[in-house]
XYZ file of C-alpha atoms in Angstrom:
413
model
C 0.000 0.000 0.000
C 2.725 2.844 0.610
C 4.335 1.992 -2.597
C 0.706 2.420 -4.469
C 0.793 5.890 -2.524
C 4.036 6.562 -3.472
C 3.124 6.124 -7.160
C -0.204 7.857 -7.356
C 1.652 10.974 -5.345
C 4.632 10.439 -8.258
C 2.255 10.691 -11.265
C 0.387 13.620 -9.484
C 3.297 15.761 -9.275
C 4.340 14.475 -12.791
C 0.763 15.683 -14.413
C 1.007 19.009 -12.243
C 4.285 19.570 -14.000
C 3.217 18.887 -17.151
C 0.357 21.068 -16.784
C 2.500 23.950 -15.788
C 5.201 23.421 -18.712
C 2.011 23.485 -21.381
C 0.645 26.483 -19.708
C 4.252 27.989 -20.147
C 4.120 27.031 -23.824
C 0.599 28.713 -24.625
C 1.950 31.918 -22.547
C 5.030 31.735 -24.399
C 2.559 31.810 -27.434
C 1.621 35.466 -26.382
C 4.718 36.264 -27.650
C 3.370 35.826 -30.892
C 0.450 37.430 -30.380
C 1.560 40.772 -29.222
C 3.816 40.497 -32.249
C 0.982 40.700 -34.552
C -1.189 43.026 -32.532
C 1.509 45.291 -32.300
C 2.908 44.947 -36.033
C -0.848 45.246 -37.434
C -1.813 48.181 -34.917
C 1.497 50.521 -36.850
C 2.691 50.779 -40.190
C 4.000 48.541 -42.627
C 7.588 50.735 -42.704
C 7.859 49.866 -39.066
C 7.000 46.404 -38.904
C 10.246 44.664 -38.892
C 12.069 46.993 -36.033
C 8.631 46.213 -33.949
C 9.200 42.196 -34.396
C 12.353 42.474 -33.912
C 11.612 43.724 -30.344
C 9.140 41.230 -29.663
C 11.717 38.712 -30.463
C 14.732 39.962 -28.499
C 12.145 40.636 -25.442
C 11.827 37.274 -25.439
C 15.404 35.723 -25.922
C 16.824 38.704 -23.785
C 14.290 37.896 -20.852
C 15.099 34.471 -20.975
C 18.651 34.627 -20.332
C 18.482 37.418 -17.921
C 16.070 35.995 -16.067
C 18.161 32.221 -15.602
C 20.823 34.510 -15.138
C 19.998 36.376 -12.001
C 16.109 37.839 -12.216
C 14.388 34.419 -10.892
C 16.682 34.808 -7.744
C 15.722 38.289 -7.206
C 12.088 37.378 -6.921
C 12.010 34.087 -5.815
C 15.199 33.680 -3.870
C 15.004 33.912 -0.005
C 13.575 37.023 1.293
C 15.844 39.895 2.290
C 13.519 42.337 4.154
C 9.926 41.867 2.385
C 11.934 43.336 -0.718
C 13.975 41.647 -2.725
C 15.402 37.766 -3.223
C 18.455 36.920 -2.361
C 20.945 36.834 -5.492
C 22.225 33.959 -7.104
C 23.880 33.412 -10.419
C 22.671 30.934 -13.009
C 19.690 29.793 -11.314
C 19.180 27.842 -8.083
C 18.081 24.569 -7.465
C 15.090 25.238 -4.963
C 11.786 23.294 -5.428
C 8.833 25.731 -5.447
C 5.267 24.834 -5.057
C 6.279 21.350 -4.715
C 7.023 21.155 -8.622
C 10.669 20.374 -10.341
C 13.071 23.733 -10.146
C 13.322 23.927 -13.890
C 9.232 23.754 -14.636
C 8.953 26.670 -12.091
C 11.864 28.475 -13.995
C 10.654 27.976 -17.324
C 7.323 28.936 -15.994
C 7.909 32.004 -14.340
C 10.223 33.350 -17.322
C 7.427 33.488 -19.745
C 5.587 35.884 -17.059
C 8.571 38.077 -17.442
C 8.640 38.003 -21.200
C 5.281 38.846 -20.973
C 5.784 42.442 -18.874
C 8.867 43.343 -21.235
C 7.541 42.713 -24.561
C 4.292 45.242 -23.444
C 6.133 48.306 -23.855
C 7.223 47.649 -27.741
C 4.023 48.813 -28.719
C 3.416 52.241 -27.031
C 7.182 53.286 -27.986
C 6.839 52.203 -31.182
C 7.592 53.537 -34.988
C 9.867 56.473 -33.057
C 12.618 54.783 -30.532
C 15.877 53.432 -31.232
C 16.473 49.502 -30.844
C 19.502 49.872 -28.985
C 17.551 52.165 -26.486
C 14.946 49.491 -26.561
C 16.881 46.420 -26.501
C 18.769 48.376 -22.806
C 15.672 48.973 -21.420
C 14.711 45.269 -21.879
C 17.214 43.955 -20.350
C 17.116 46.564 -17.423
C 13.037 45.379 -16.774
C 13.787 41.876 -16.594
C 17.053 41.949 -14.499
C 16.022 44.243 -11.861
C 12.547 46.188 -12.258
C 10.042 43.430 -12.684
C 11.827 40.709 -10.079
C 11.588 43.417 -7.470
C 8.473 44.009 -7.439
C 7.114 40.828 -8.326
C 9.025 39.453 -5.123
C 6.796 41.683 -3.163
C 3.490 39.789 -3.863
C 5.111 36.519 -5.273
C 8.189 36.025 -3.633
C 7.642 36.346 -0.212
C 8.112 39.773 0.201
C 6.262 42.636 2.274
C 2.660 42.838 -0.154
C 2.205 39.168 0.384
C 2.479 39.212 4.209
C 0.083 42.140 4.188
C -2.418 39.644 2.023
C -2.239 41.538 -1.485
C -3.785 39.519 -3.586
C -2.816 39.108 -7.502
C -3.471 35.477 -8.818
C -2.018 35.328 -12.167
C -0.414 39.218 -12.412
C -2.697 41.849 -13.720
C -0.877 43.850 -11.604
C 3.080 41.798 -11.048
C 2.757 41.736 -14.736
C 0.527 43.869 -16.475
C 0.841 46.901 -14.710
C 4.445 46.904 -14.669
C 4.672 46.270 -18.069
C 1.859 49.657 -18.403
C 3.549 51.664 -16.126
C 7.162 51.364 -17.974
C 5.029 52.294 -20.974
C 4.217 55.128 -19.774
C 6.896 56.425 -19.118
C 8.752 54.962 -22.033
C 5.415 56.816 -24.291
C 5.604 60.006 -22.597
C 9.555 60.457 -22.355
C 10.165 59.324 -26.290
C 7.258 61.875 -27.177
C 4.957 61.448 -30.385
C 5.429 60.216 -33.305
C 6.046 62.357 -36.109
C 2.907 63.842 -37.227
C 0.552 62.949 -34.169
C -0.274 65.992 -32.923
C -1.130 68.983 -35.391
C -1.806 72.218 -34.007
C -2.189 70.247 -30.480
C -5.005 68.183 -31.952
C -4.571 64.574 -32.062
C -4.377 62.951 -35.589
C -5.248 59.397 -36.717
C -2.339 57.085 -37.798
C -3.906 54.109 -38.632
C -2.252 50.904 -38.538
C -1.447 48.978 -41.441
C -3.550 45.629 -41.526
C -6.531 44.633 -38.734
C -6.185 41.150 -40.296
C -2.954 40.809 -38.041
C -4.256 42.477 -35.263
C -7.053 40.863 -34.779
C -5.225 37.339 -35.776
C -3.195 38.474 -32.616
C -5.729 39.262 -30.081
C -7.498 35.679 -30.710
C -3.578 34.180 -29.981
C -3.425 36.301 -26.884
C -6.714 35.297 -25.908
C -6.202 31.210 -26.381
C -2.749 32.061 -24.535
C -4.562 33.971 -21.525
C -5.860 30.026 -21.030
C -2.423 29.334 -20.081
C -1.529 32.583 -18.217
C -4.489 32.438 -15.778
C -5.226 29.099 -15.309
C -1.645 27.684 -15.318
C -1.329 29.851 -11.979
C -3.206 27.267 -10.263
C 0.311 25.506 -10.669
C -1.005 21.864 -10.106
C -4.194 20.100 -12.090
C -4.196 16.624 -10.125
C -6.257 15.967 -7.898
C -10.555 17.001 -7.838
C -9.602 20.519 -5.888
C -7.279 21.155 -8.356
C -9.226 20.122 -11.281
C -12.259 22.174 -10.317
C -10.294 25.330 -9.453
C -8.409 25.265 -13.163
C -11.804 25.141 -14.618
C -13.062 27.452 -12.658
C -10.507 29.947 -13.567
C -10.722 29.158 -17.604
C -14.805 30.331 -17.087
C -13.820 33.355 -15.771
C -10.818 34.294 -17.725
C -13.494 33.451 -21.019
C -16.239 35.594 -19.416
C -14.410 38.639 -18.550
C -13.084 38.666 -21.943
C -16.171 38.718 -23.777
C -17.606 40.826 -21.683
C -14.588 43.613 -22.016
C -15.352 43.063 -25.702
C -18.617 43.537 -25.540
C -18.613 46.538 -23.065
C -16.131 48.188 -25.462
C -17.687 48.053 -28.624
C -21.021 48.707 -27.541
C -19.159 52.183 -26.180
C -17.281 52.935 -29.096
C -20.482 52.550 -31.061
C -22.326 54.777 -28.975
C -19.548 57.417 -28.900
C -18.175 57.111 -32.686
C -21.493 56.068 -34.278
C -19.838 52.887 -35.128
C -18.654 49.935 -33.835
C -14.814 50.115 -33.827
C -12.496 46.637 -34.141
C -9.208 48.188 -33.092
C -11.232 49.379 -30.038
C -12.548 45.900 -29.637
C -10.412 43.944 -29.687
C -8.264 46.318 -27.269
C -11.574 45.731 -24.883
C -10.813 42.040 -25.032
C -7.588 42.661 -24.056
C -8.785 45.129 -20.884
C -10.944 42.167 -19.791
C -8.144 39.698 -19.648
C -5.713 41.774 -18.103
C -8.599 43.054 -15.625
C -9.246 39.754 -14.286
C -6.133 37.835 -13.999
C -5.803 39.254 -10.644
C -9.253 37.807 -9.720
C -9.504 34.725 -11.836
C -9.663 32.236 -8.841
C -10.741 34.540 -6.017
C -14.698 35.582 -8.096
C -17.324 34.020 -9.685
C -18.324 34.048 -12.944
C -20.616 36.568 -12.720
C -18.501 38.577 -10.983
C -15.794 38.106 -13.715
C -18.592 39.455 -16.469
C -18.697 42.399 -14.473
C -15.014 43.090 -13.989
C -14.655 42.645 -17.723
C -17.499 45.373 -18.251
C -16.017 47.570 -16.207
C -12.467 47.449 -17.761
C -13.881 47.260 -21.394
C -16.262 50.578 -20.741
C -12.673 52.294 -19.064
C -10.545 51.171 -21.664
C -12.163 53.372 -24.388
C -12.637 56.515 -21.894
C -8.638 55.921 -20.796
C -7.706 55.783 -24.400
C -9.368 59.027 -25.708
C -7.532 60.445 -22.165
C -3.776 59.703 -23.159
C -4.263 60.467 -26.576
C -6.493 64.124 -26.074
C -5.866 65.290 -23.118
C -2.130 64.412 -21.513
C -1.391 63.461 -25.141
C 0.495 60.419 -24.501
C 0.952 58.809 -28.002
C 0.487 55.197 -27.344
C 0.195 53.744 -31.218
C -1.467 50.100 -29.655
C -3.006 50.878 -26.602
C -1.079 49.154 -23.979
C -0.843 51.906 -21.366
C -4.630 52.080 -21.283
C -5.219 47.732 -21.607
C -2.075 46.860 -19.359
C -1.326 49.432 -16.944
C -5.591 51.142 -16.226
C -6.629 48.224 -16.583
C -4.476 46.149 -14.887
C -4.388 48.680 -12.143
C -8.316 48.317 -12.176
C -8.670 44.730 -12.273
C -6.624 44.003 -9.106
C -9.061 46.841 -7.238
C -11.541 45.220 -8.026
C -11.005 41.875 -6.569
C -10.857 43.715 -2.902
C -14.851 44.401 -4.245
C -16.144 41.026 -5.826
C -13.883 38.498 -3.629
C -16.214 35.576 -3.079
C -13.857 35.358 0.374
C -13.212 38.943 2.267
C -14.598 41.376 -1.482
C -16.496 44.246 -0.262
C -19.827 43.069 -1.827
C -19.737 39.901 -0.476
C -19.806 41.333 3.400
C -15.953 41.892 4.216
C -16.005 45.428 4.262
C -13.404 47.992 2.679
C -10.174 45.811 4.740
C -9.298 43.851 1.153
C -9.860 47.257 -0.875
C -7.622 49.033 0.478
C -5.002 46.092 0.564
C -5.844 45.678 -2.982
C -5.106 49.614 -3.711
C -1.825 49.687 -1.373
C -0.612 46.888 -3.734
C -1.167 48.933 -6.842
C 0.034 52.481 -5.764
C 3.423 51.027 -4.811
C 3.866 48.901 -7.538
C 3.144 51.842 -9.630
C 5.773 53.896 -7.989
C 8.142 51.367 -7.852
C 7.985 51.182 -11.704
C 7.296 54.531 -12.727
C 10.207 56.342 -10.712
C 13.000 53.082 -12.245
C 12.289 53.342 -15.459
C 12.102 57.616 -15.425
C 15.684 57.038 -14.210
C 16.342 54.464 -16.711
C 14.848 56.016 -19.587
C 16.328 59.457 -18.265
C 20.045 57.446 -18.362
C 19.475 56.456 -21.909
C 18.016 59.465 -23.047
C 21.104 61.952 -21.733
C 23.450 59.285 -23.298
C 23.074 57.204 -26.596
C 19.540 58.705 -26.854
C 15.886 57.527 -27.330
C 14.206 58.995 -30.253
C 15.240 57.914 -33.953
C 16.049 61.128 -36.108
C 12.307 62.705 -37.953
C 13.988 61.192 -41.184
C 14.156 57.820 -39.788
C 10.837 57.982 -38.810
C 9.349 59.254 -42.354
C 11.149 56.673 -43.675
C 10.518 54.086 -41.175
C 13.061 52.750 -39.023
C 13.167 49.100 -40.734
C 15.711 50.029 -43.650
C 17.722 52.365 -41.111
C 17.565 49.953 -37.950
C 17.739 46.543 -39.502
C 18.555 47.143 -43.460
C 15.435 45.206 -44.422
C 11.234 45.115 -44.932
C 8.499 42.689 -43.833
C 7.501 43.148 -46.970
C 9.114 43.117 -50.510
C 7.875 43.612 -53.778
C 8.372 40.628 -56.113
């Protein structure tokens, strides 16, 4: 009998790891999808420097991360703020699952928060800039941080709660845009007279081909989180988390274009499929902590604020964010973790536990926010005063793909 226990508890952990390493995979997938949201979102003159970026945030984050960033925010706390350093990766189980499924794992969560900035600097910053900053978020920036809530560190003890990272991931990710957005300035030929003008993107076909990756990918971002699938609890709880990841989408899409249709006296895609977006990244705080009617709400609430917090960068601060991802990642990421301390099913103010949660839930996001936004103004600040951030108004009329990289996506037969 214990060596019947010994190998049902051997194939559990074996299908939790596998679980995790597919979930990994589909995230990993994202990659691909912000490629082609944020390629079909700009111009075709553009389109190789921006996949270019999505492809180095990737391979850069990996290796930084093994290098030193998964000690930094998983290695033992030092003071509820950071990990303690060590090179090359450490050997620590985590979760009860094999070292190298947790790295692999929790690498693809920092690919994620690099590669979110490419689009709202995009079509005007140099790749060398870019490819520093990169590196700089995923060795230092993001690990910090994320150690706070996921590591061990001082949010965690104070019972912040962020399931799957709308704000250890999301918001970092929107917050370095932001500042990355505001500090590179517009693009050539945004703003005329002060008044914002249209630069539409060169193919919706990608675009939306990308949100439906990200989507499909979110299934692995959210419900991978759950880090184990054996077992009924665990079963039910993955599930779980897949229904309201799906709902909150929808509904962000939904909420969105009904807005935009309202407001623009048509029903807008790019807006759309940005309000898809907003309800994924609004409720992977929540995903396991709501219901699912509760996750239809969240993703109502973030669709209807994505298309207000767009028209705000772009009009009124006039933040020139070509894809959107200040407004889906940071707002709404921002947003989304609020809102759990409101529709908790366990301690959310609606469901009798008063404001205690809330205000966790808004501690977690203010510092995180400051965390982010004062690095990367020093970063960003660092670059700018040396090899500089903004490609020449020539390079940008021209687009940067011939100047940067000596080559198109595409070429005339």
């Amino acid at each position: 009998m214990e060596e019947l226990s010994t190998n049902v508890n051997d194939l559990a952990a074996s299908f939790d790891s596998l679980w995790v390493l597919i979930a990994a995979c589909l995230v990993m997938f994202m990659q691909a999808g912000f490629a082609l949201v944020e390629v079909g979102f700009t111009r075709a003159k553009n389109g190789a420097n921006i996949l270019m970026k999505n492809l180095m945030d990737y391979a850069v984050g990996s290796l930084v991360f093994w290098f030193i960033g998964y000690s930094l925010m998983f290695g033992e706390d030092v003071s509820g703020f950071i990990g303690k350093a060590t090179l090359f990766f450490g050997d620590d189980t985590m979760d009860g699952l094999p070292p190298y499924t947790t790295l692999m794992f929790q690498t693809v969560f920092a690919a994620t928060a690099a590669t979110i900035v490419s689009g709202a600097m995009a079509e005007r910053t140099k790749f060398q800039a870019y490819f520093i900053y990169s590196i700089v978020l995923t060795l230092i920036i993001y690990p910090v941080s994320g150690h706070w809530t996921w590591g061990g560190g001082w949010l965690s003890e104070l019972g912040f709660i962020d399931f799957a990272g709308s704000t250890v991931v999301h918001s970092v990710g929107g917050w370095a845009a932001l500042v990355g957005a505001a500090m590179v300035g517009p693009r050539l030929g945004k703003y005329v007279n002060g008044k914002p003008k249209a630069i539409p993107g060169h193919s919706l076909v990608l675009g939306t081909l990308g949100v439906f990756i990200l989507w499909l990918g979110w299934f692995g971002f959210n419900p991978g989180s759950q880090l184990a699938a054996a077992g009924t609890d665990n079963a039910i709880a993955v599930a779980h988390i897949f229904i309201t990841t799906n709902l909150a989408a929808a509904a962000g899409a939904v909420a969105s274009m009904t807005v935009s249709w309202f407001r623009y006296k048509k029903p807008s895609l790019s807006v759309t499929l940005n309000g898809a977006l907003a309800g994924l990244v609004g409720i992977t705080a929540g995903c396991a902590a709501v219901s699912p009617g509760s996750a239809v709400l969240i993703g109502i609430i973030c669709g209807i604020a994505l298309v207000f917090s767009l028209e705000f960068f772009e009009k009124v601060v006039k933040i020139d964010d070509p894809v959107g991802a200040i407004s889906v990642h940071g707002i709404c990421g921002a947003l989304g973790t609020l809102l759990v301390g409101v529709f908790a099913t366990e301690g959310g103010l609606i469901n009798g536990g008063g404001f205690a949660q809330l205000g966790i839930q808004a501690i977690g996001v203010l510092s995180t926010a400051a965390w982010v936004i004062v690095t990367c103004f020093i970063m960003f600040k660092i670059i700018q005063l040396t090899i500089g951030l903004r490609e020449s108004d020539r390079v940008q009329e021209e687009g940067l793909d011939i100047y940067e990289h000596g080559e198109t996506i595409y070429n005339n037969m």
